[in-house]
Short mmCIF file of C-alpha atoms in Angstrom, two decimals:
data_model
loop_
_atom_site.label_atom_id
_atom_site.label_comp_id
_atom_site.label_asym_id
_atom_site.label_seq_id
_atom_site.Cartn_x
_atom_site.Cartn_y
_atom_site.Cartn_z
CA MET A 1112 91.09 98.26 41.36
CA ASN A 1113 92.03 96.11 44.29
CA ARG A 1114 95.54 95.93 45.72
CA ARG A 1115 96.42 92.58 44.12
CA ASN A 1116 95.48 93.80 40.64
CA LEU A 1117 97.42 97.02 41.13
CA GLU A 1118 100.54 95.16 42.24
CA GLN A 1119 100.27 92.74 39.35
CA ARG A 1120 99.96 95.59 36.90
CA LEU A 1121 102.93 97.43 38.43
CA ARG A 1122 105.07 94.31 38.01
CA ASP A 1123 103.87 93.58 34.47
CA ASP A 1124 104.25 97.14 33.24
CA ALA A 1125 107.71 97.47 34.76
CA GLY A 1126 108.77 94.60 32.51
CA LYS A 1127 107.71 96.65 29.50
CA LEU A 1128 110.07 99.48 30.42
CA GLN A 1129 113.44 98.19 29.34
CA ALA A 1130 116.71 99.90 28.56
CA ALA A 1131 119.99 98.30 27.61
CA CYS A 1132 123.12 99.98 28.86
CA PRO A 1133 125.44 100.64 25.88
CA PRO A 1134 128.29 98.06 25.94
CA HIS A 1135 130.94 100.75 25.52
CA ALA A 1136 130.15 101.96 29.04
CA ARG A 1137 131.47 98.68 30.45
CA GLN A 1138 134.43 98.72 28.06
CA ARG A 1139 135.32 102.24 29.17
CA VAL A 1140 135.23 101.18 32.80
CA ALA A 1141 137.53 98.24 32.07
CA ALA A 1142 139.92 100.51 30.12
CA HIS A 1143 139.94 103.01 32.98
CA ILE A 1144 140.72 100.27 35.50
CA ARG A 1145 143.57 98.96 33.34
CA ALA A 1146 144.99 102.48 32.99
CA ASP A 1147 144.79 102.91 36.78
CA GLU A 1148 146.61 99.62 37.27
CA ARG A 1149 149.37 100.65 34.87
CA THR A 1150 149.82 103.88 36.82
CA ALA A 1151 149.91 101.93 40.07
CA ALA A 1152 152.52 99.55 38.59
CA SER A 1153 154.73 102.46 37.56
CA ARG A 1154 154.35 103.81 41.09
CA ARG A 1155 155.53 100.44 42.42
CA VAL A 1156 158.74 100.79 40.30
CA ALA A 1157 159.20 104.37 41.41
CA PHE A 1158 158.96 103.54 45.12
CA PRO A 1159 162.33 101.72 45.46
CA ALA A 1160 163.99 104.52 43.52
CA LEU A 1161 162.53 107.03 45.93
CA ALA A 1162 163.64 104.93 48.91
CA GLY A 1163 167.17 104.71 47.45
CA ALA A 1164 167.29 108.46 46.96
CA CYS A 1165 166.21 108.98 50.60
CA ALA A 1166 168.89 106.55 51.83
CA ALA A 1167 171.57 108.32 49.78
CA LEU A 1168 170.45 111.64 51.20
CA ALA A 1169 170.60 110.23 54.75
CA VAL A 1170 174.17 108.93 54.17
CA PHE A 1171 175.23 112.29 52.74
CA VAL A 1172 173.76 114.17 55.71
CA SER A 1173 175.44 111.84 58.23
CA VAL A 1174 178.83 112.19 56.53
CA TRP A 1175 178.43 115.94 56.47
CA MET A 1176 177.53 115.99 60.19
CA VAL A 1177 180.53 113.79 61.12
CA ARG A 1178 182.84 116.05 59.14
CA ASP A 1179 181.36 119.04 60.91
CA ASP A 1180 181.90 117.35 64.28
CA ILE A 1181 185.59 116.76 63.46
CA ALA A 1182 185.91 120.39 62.47
CA VAL A 1183 184.47 121.46 65.85
CA ASN A 1184 186.93 119.23 67.70
CA ARG A 1185 189.77 120.92 65.92
CA ALA A 1186 188.83 123.98 67.96
CA GLU A 1187 190.01 126.62 65.61
CA PRO A 1188 188.20 129.87 66.35
CA ALA A 1189 187.35 130.31 62.71
CA THR A 1190 185.67 126.90 62.43
CA VAL A 1191 184.10 126.59 65.85
CA GLY A 1192 181.88 129.59 65.41
CA LEU A 1193 180.95 132.66 67.39
CA ASN A 1194 181.25 131.24 70.90
CA ALA A 1195 184.79 129.98 70.35
CA ALA A 1196 186.55 133.31 70.43
CA PRO A 1197 185.50 134.42 73.96
CA VAL A 1198 186.15 130.95 75.41
CA VAL A 1199 189.70 130.85 74.07
CA ALA A 1200 190.30 134.45 75.06
CA SER A 1201 189.15 133.85 78.61
CA SER A 1202 191.33 130.73 78.98
CA ASP A 1203 194.27 132.70 77.62
CA ARG A 1204 193.66 135.38 80.19
CA LEU A 1205 193.44 132.75 82.91
CA LEU A 1206 196.70 131.18 81.82
CA ALA A 1207 198.44 134.52 81.71
CA SER A 1208 197.27 135.40 85.23
CA ARG A 1209 198.41 132.02 86.56
CA GLU A 1210 201.82 132.47 84.96
CA ALA A 1211 202.05 135.93 86.50
CA ALA A 1212 201.13 134.54 89.94
CA LEU A 1213 203.75 131.82 89.64
CA GLU A 1214 206.34 134.36 88.66
CA ASP A 1215 205.39 136.49 91.66
CA GLU A 1216 205.70 133.50 93.93
CA TRP A 1217 209.04 132.59 92.45
CA ARG A 1218 210.25 136.12 93.00
CA LEU A 1219 209.17 136.03 96.65
CA ILE A 1220 210.88 132.70 97.20
CA GLU A 1221 214.09 134.07 95.63
CA ARG A 1222 213.87 137.12 97.92
CA ASP A 1223 213.35 134.93 101.00
CA LEU A 1224 216.28 132.74 100.02
CA ARG A 1225 218.50 135.75 99.51
CA SER A 1226 217.60 137.27 102.87
CA LEU A 1227 218.20 133.86 104.54
CA ARG A 1228 221.63 133.63 102.87
CA ASP A 1229 222.50 137.18 103.96
CA HIS A 1230 221.41 136.45 107.51
CA VAL A 1231 223.48 133.24 107.68
CA THR A 1232 226.52 134.98 106.19
CA LYS A 1233 226.22 137.89 108.64
CA THR A 1234 225.90 135.58 111.66
CA PHE A 1235 228.88 133.53 110.49
CA ASP A 1236 230.99 136.64 110.04
CA ARG A 1237 230.21 137.92 113.49
CA ASN A 1238 230.77 134.74 115.43
CA PRO A 1239 232.54 132.10 113.32
CA ASN A 1240 232.86 129.63 116.20
CA GLY A 1241 229.45 130.35 117.45
CA MET B 293 122.99 85.06 38.38
CA SER B 294 122.82 82.84 41.43
CA PRO B 295 124.03 84.24 44.78
CA ASP B 296 126.82 81.66 44.92
CA VAL B 297 128.16 82.59 41.50
CA GLU B 298 127.93 86.27 42.38
CA ARG B 299 129.76 85.72 45.68
CA GLU B 300 132.52 83.88 43.86
CA LEU B 301 132.84 86.68 41.29
CA VAL B 302 133.02 89.28 44.08
CA ARG B 303 135.71 87.23 45.83
CA ARG B 304 137.78 86.97 42.65
CA ALA B 305 137.26 90.64 41.80
CA ARG B 306 138.44 91.55 45.29
CA SER B 307 141.66 89.68 44.65
CA GLY B 308 142.15 91.78 41.50
CA SER B 309 140.46 89.81 38.72
CA LEU B 310 139.14 92.24 36.13
CA ASP B 311 137.43 89.37 34.29
CA ALA B 312 135.39 88.59 37.39
CA PHE B 313 134.48 92.24 37.79
CA ASP B 314 133.49 92.36 34.12
CA GLY B 315 131.11 89.48 34.83
CA LEU B 316 129.55 91.47 37.66
CA MET B 317 129.20 94.52 35.41
CA ARG B 318 127.50 92.44 32.71
CA ALA B 319 125.06 91.05 35.23
CA HIS B 320 124.02 94.41 36.68
CA GLN B 321 124.59 97.08 34.06
CA ASP B 322 121.15 97.08 32.42
CA ARG B 323 119.14 97.18 35.63
CA LEU B 324 121.44 99.81 37.07
CA TYR B 325 121.12 101.89 33.91
CA ARG B 326 117.33 101.59 34.04
CA PHE B 327 117.33 102.54 37.74
CA VAL B 328 119.33 105.70 36.99
CA LEU B 329 117.05 106.53 34.06
CA VAL B 330 113.88 106.31 36.13
CA ARG B 331 115.49 108.60 38.70
CA GLY B 332 115.36 111.28 36.04
CA ALA B 333 118.77 111.17 34.34
CA SER B 334 119.10 111.65 30.59
CA ALA B 335 120.56 108.75 28.58
CA ALA B 336 124.01 110.39 28.44
CA ASP B 337 123.98 111.23 32.14
CA ALA B 338 122.79 107.75 33.04
CA GLU B 339 125.70 106.26 31.08
CA ASP B 340 128.19 108.45 32.96
CA ILE B 341 126.61 107.64 36.31
CA VAL B 342 126.74 103.90 35.58
CA GLN B 343 130.43 104.19 34.64
CA ASP B 344 131.24 106.19 37.76
CA THR B 345 129.32 103.70 39.88
CA PHE B 346 131.29 100.73 38.52
CA LEU B 347 134.59 102.55 38.94
CA ALA B 348 133.75 103.42 42.55
CA ALA B 349 132.64 99.82 43.13
CA TRP B 350 135.99 98.53 41.82
CA ARG B 351 137.95 100.97 43.98
CA TYR B 352 136.01 100.30 47.17
CA LEU B 353 135.20 96.62 46.66
CA GLY B 354 137.08 95.88 49.89
CA GLY B 355 134.45 97.86 51.78
CA TYR B 356 131.49 95.84 50.47
CA ARG B 357 129.76 93.80 53.19
CA GLU B 358 128.01 90.63 52.10
CA ARG B 359 125.06 91.04 54.41
CA TRP B 360 123.54 93.08 51.56
CA ARG B 361 123.13 91.95 47.98
CA PHE B 362 125.86 93.23 45.67
CA SER B 363 123.23 94.97 43.55
CA THR B 364 121.92 96.79 46.64
CA TRP B 365 125.42 98.13 47.23
CA LEU B 366 125.67 99.19 43.57
CA TYR B 367 122.28 100.92 43.67
CA THR B 368 123.32 102.82 46.80
CA ILE B 369 126.47 104.07 45.07
CA ALA B 370 124.49 104.97 41.95
CA ARG B 371 121.91 106.89 43.99
CA ARG B 372 124.72 108.91 45.56
CA LYS B 373 126.44 109.47 42.23
CA ALA B 374 123.18 110.63 40.69
CA GLY B 375 122.96 113.25 43.41
CA ASN B 376 119.75 114.63 44.70
CA ARG B 377 117.96 115.11 41.43
CA ARG B 378 114.40 116.06 42.13
CA LEU B 379 112.50 115.77 38.92
CA ASP B 380 109.06 115.45 40.44
CA HIS B 381 106.36 114.60 37.92
CA ASP B 382 108.75 114.79 34.95
CA PRO B 383 107.93 112.26 32.23
CA LEU B 384 110.06 109.13 31.96
CA PRO B 385 112.86 109.36 29.37
CA ASP B 386 111.88 108.28 25.85
CA ILE B 387 114.69 105.74 25.71
CA LEU B 388 112.99 103.82 28.52
CA VAL B 389 109.45 104.05 27.20
CA ASP B 390 110.25 103.20 23.58
CA ALA B 391 112.88 100.55 24.13
CA GLY B 392 110.66 97.88 25.56
CA GLN B 393 108.60 97.19 22.53
CA ASP B 394 108.62 97.50 18.81
CA PRO B 395 107.20 101.04 18.15
CA GLU B 396 104.69 99.81 15.54
CA GLU B 397 103.42 97.10 17.81
CA ALA B 398 103.25 99.56 20.72
CA ALA B 399 101.25 102.01 18.65
CA ARG B 400 98.94 99.23 17.49
CA SER B 401 98.22 97.92 20.95
CA GLY B 402 98.45 101.25 22.74
CA GLN B 403 100.09 99.43 25.64
CA GLN B 404 102.99 101.79 26.25
CA SER B 405 100.77 104.84 26.66
CA ASP B 406 98.72 102.84 29.15
CA ASN B 407 101.74 101.86 31.16
CA ILE B 408 100.92 102.42 34.81
CA TRP B 409 104.45 103.72 35.48
CA LEU B 410 103.80 106.72 33.24
CA LEU B 411 100.82 107.56 35.41
CA ALA B 412 102.88 106.92 38.56
CA ARG B 413 105.57 109.27 37.30
CA GLU B 414 103.01 111.95 36.57
CA LEU B 415 101.26 111.52 39.90
CA LEU B 416 103.98 110.84 42.47
CA PRO B 417 106.97 112.84 43.72
CA SER B 418 110.40 111.43 42.86
CA ASP B 419 111.01 109.79 46.25
CA SER B 420 107.68 107.96 46.23
CA PHE B 421 108.19 106.88 42.64
CA GLY B 422 111.66 105.57 43.54
CA VAL B 423 110.27 103.50 46.39
CA LEU B 424 107.51 102.04 44.21
CA TRP B 425 110.00 101.27 41.45
CA LEU B 426 112.49 99.52 43.69
CA TYR B 427 109.74 97.48 45.33
CA TYR B 428 107.82 96.32 42.26
CA ALA B 429 110.23 96.63 39.34
CA GLU B 430 113.40 95.59 41.15
CA ASP B 431 111.86 93.22 43.73
CA ARG B 432 113.66 94.85 46.63
CA LYS B 433 112.66 94.36 50.24
CA THR B 434 111.78 97.43 52.30
CA ARG B 435 115.04 97.16 54.28
CA GLU B 436 117.03 97.17 51.07
CA ILE B 437 115.10 100.14 49.71
CA ALA B 438 115.73 102.01 52.93
CA LYS B 439 119.45 101.26 52.58
CA ILE B 440 119.58 102.36 48.95
CA LEU B 441 117.67 105.59 49.49
CA GLY B 442 119.26 106.39 52.85
CA ARG B 443 115.90 106.36 54.67
CA THR B 444 114.31 104.32 57.43
CA ALA B 445 112.35 101.13 56.77
CA ALA B 446 109.29 102.73 58.39
CA TRP B 447 109.46 105.65 55.95
CA VAL B 448 109.67 103.22 53.04
CA LYS B 449 106.61 101.29 54.24
CA ILE B 450 104.53 104.42 54.73
CA THR B 451 105.60 105.86 51.36
CA LEU B 452 104.80 102.59 49.66
CA HIS B 453 101.36 102.47 51.21
CA ARG B 454 100.54 106.10 50.33
CA SER B 455 101.84 105.75 46.78
CA ARG B 456 99.71 102.66 46.14
CA GLN B 457 96.69 104.42 47.60
CA ARG B 458 97.12 107.48 45.39
CA LEU B 459 97.58 105.37 42.31
CA ARG B 460 94.53 103.25 43.10
CA GLU B 461 92.36 106.30 43.75
CA ARG B 462 93.45 107.87 40.48
CA ILE B 463 92.82 104.72 38.46
CA ASP B 464 89.44 104.12 40.11
CA ALA B 465 88.44 107.72 39.46
CA ALA B 466 89.51 107.44 35.84
CA ASP B 467 87.25 104.46 35.38
CA TRP B 468 84.08 106.47 35.84
CA LEU B 469 85.03 110.21 35.66
CA PRO B 470 85.41 111.89 32.28
CA GLU B 471 88.96 112.84 31.21
CA GLU B 472 88.17 116.60 31.39
CA VAL B 473 87.34 116.36 35.11
CA LEU B 474 90.57 114.53 35.89
CA SER B 475 92.70 116.99 33.94
CA ASN B 476 91.18 119.89 35.93
CA GLU B 477 92.05 118.31 39.33
#
């Protein structure tokens, strides 16, 4: 058999081997696609709802953070947290030491003034026309 | 279906028209089904593979490039969906052999049993049979066959040449050797 005859026979005999795809296969594909589209459509509705929920959550978190910030500014040891107590305590100590220093200074000034008064009085008594 | 009509259907299907895609399915379903059957799938498996192929085609239609025929793209998907079935030398499914002709007429003329594709199936490995089928039954060019089967064009040409040679030798031998000698080869 030469090549041309072989090729002709291959083509002719292929035409004798036929098979029809059952039509329900195509119908099933179409049904599947429609079902997929319905699911996608429901997802499209769900997306704005999800976005809204996220926005609401963001607003809630921001409000909560602002409230927390105000609470910190109030500077009450109980609300400010662990670090607040030592800070306040140390500033109290500082204030107390400054007040004590001022009092000391005031006492020294009073003593100086008294000694100056005594000195003037003594000098006046000794030599009034001086 | 003319290339222009097909291109238009693909364009419409891409923009979401299920009617257009249905037109494409109608045009290609039988040949695709036959292609899957000759690759060794049973009728039920072939039906599933064709369905999966069309679903994948619908999902990834945006990725189809028009430098290849739409059917070439479908065949490539179908070949991947069918997996690497290697049914070397297995007979062709009955549904394919019996469907082409009225059984009584086939028996009377004895044509179906003489079909050269039955001999090709018996003689050639699956890959070689696939190449021969795509070239002669589906009128594909070697480049297209290479694309569908995921091989090089050179491999397709060599396989085609060797398959033809083996078939020719077998037929020529059968013309003058007794059947008993051939069956003992």
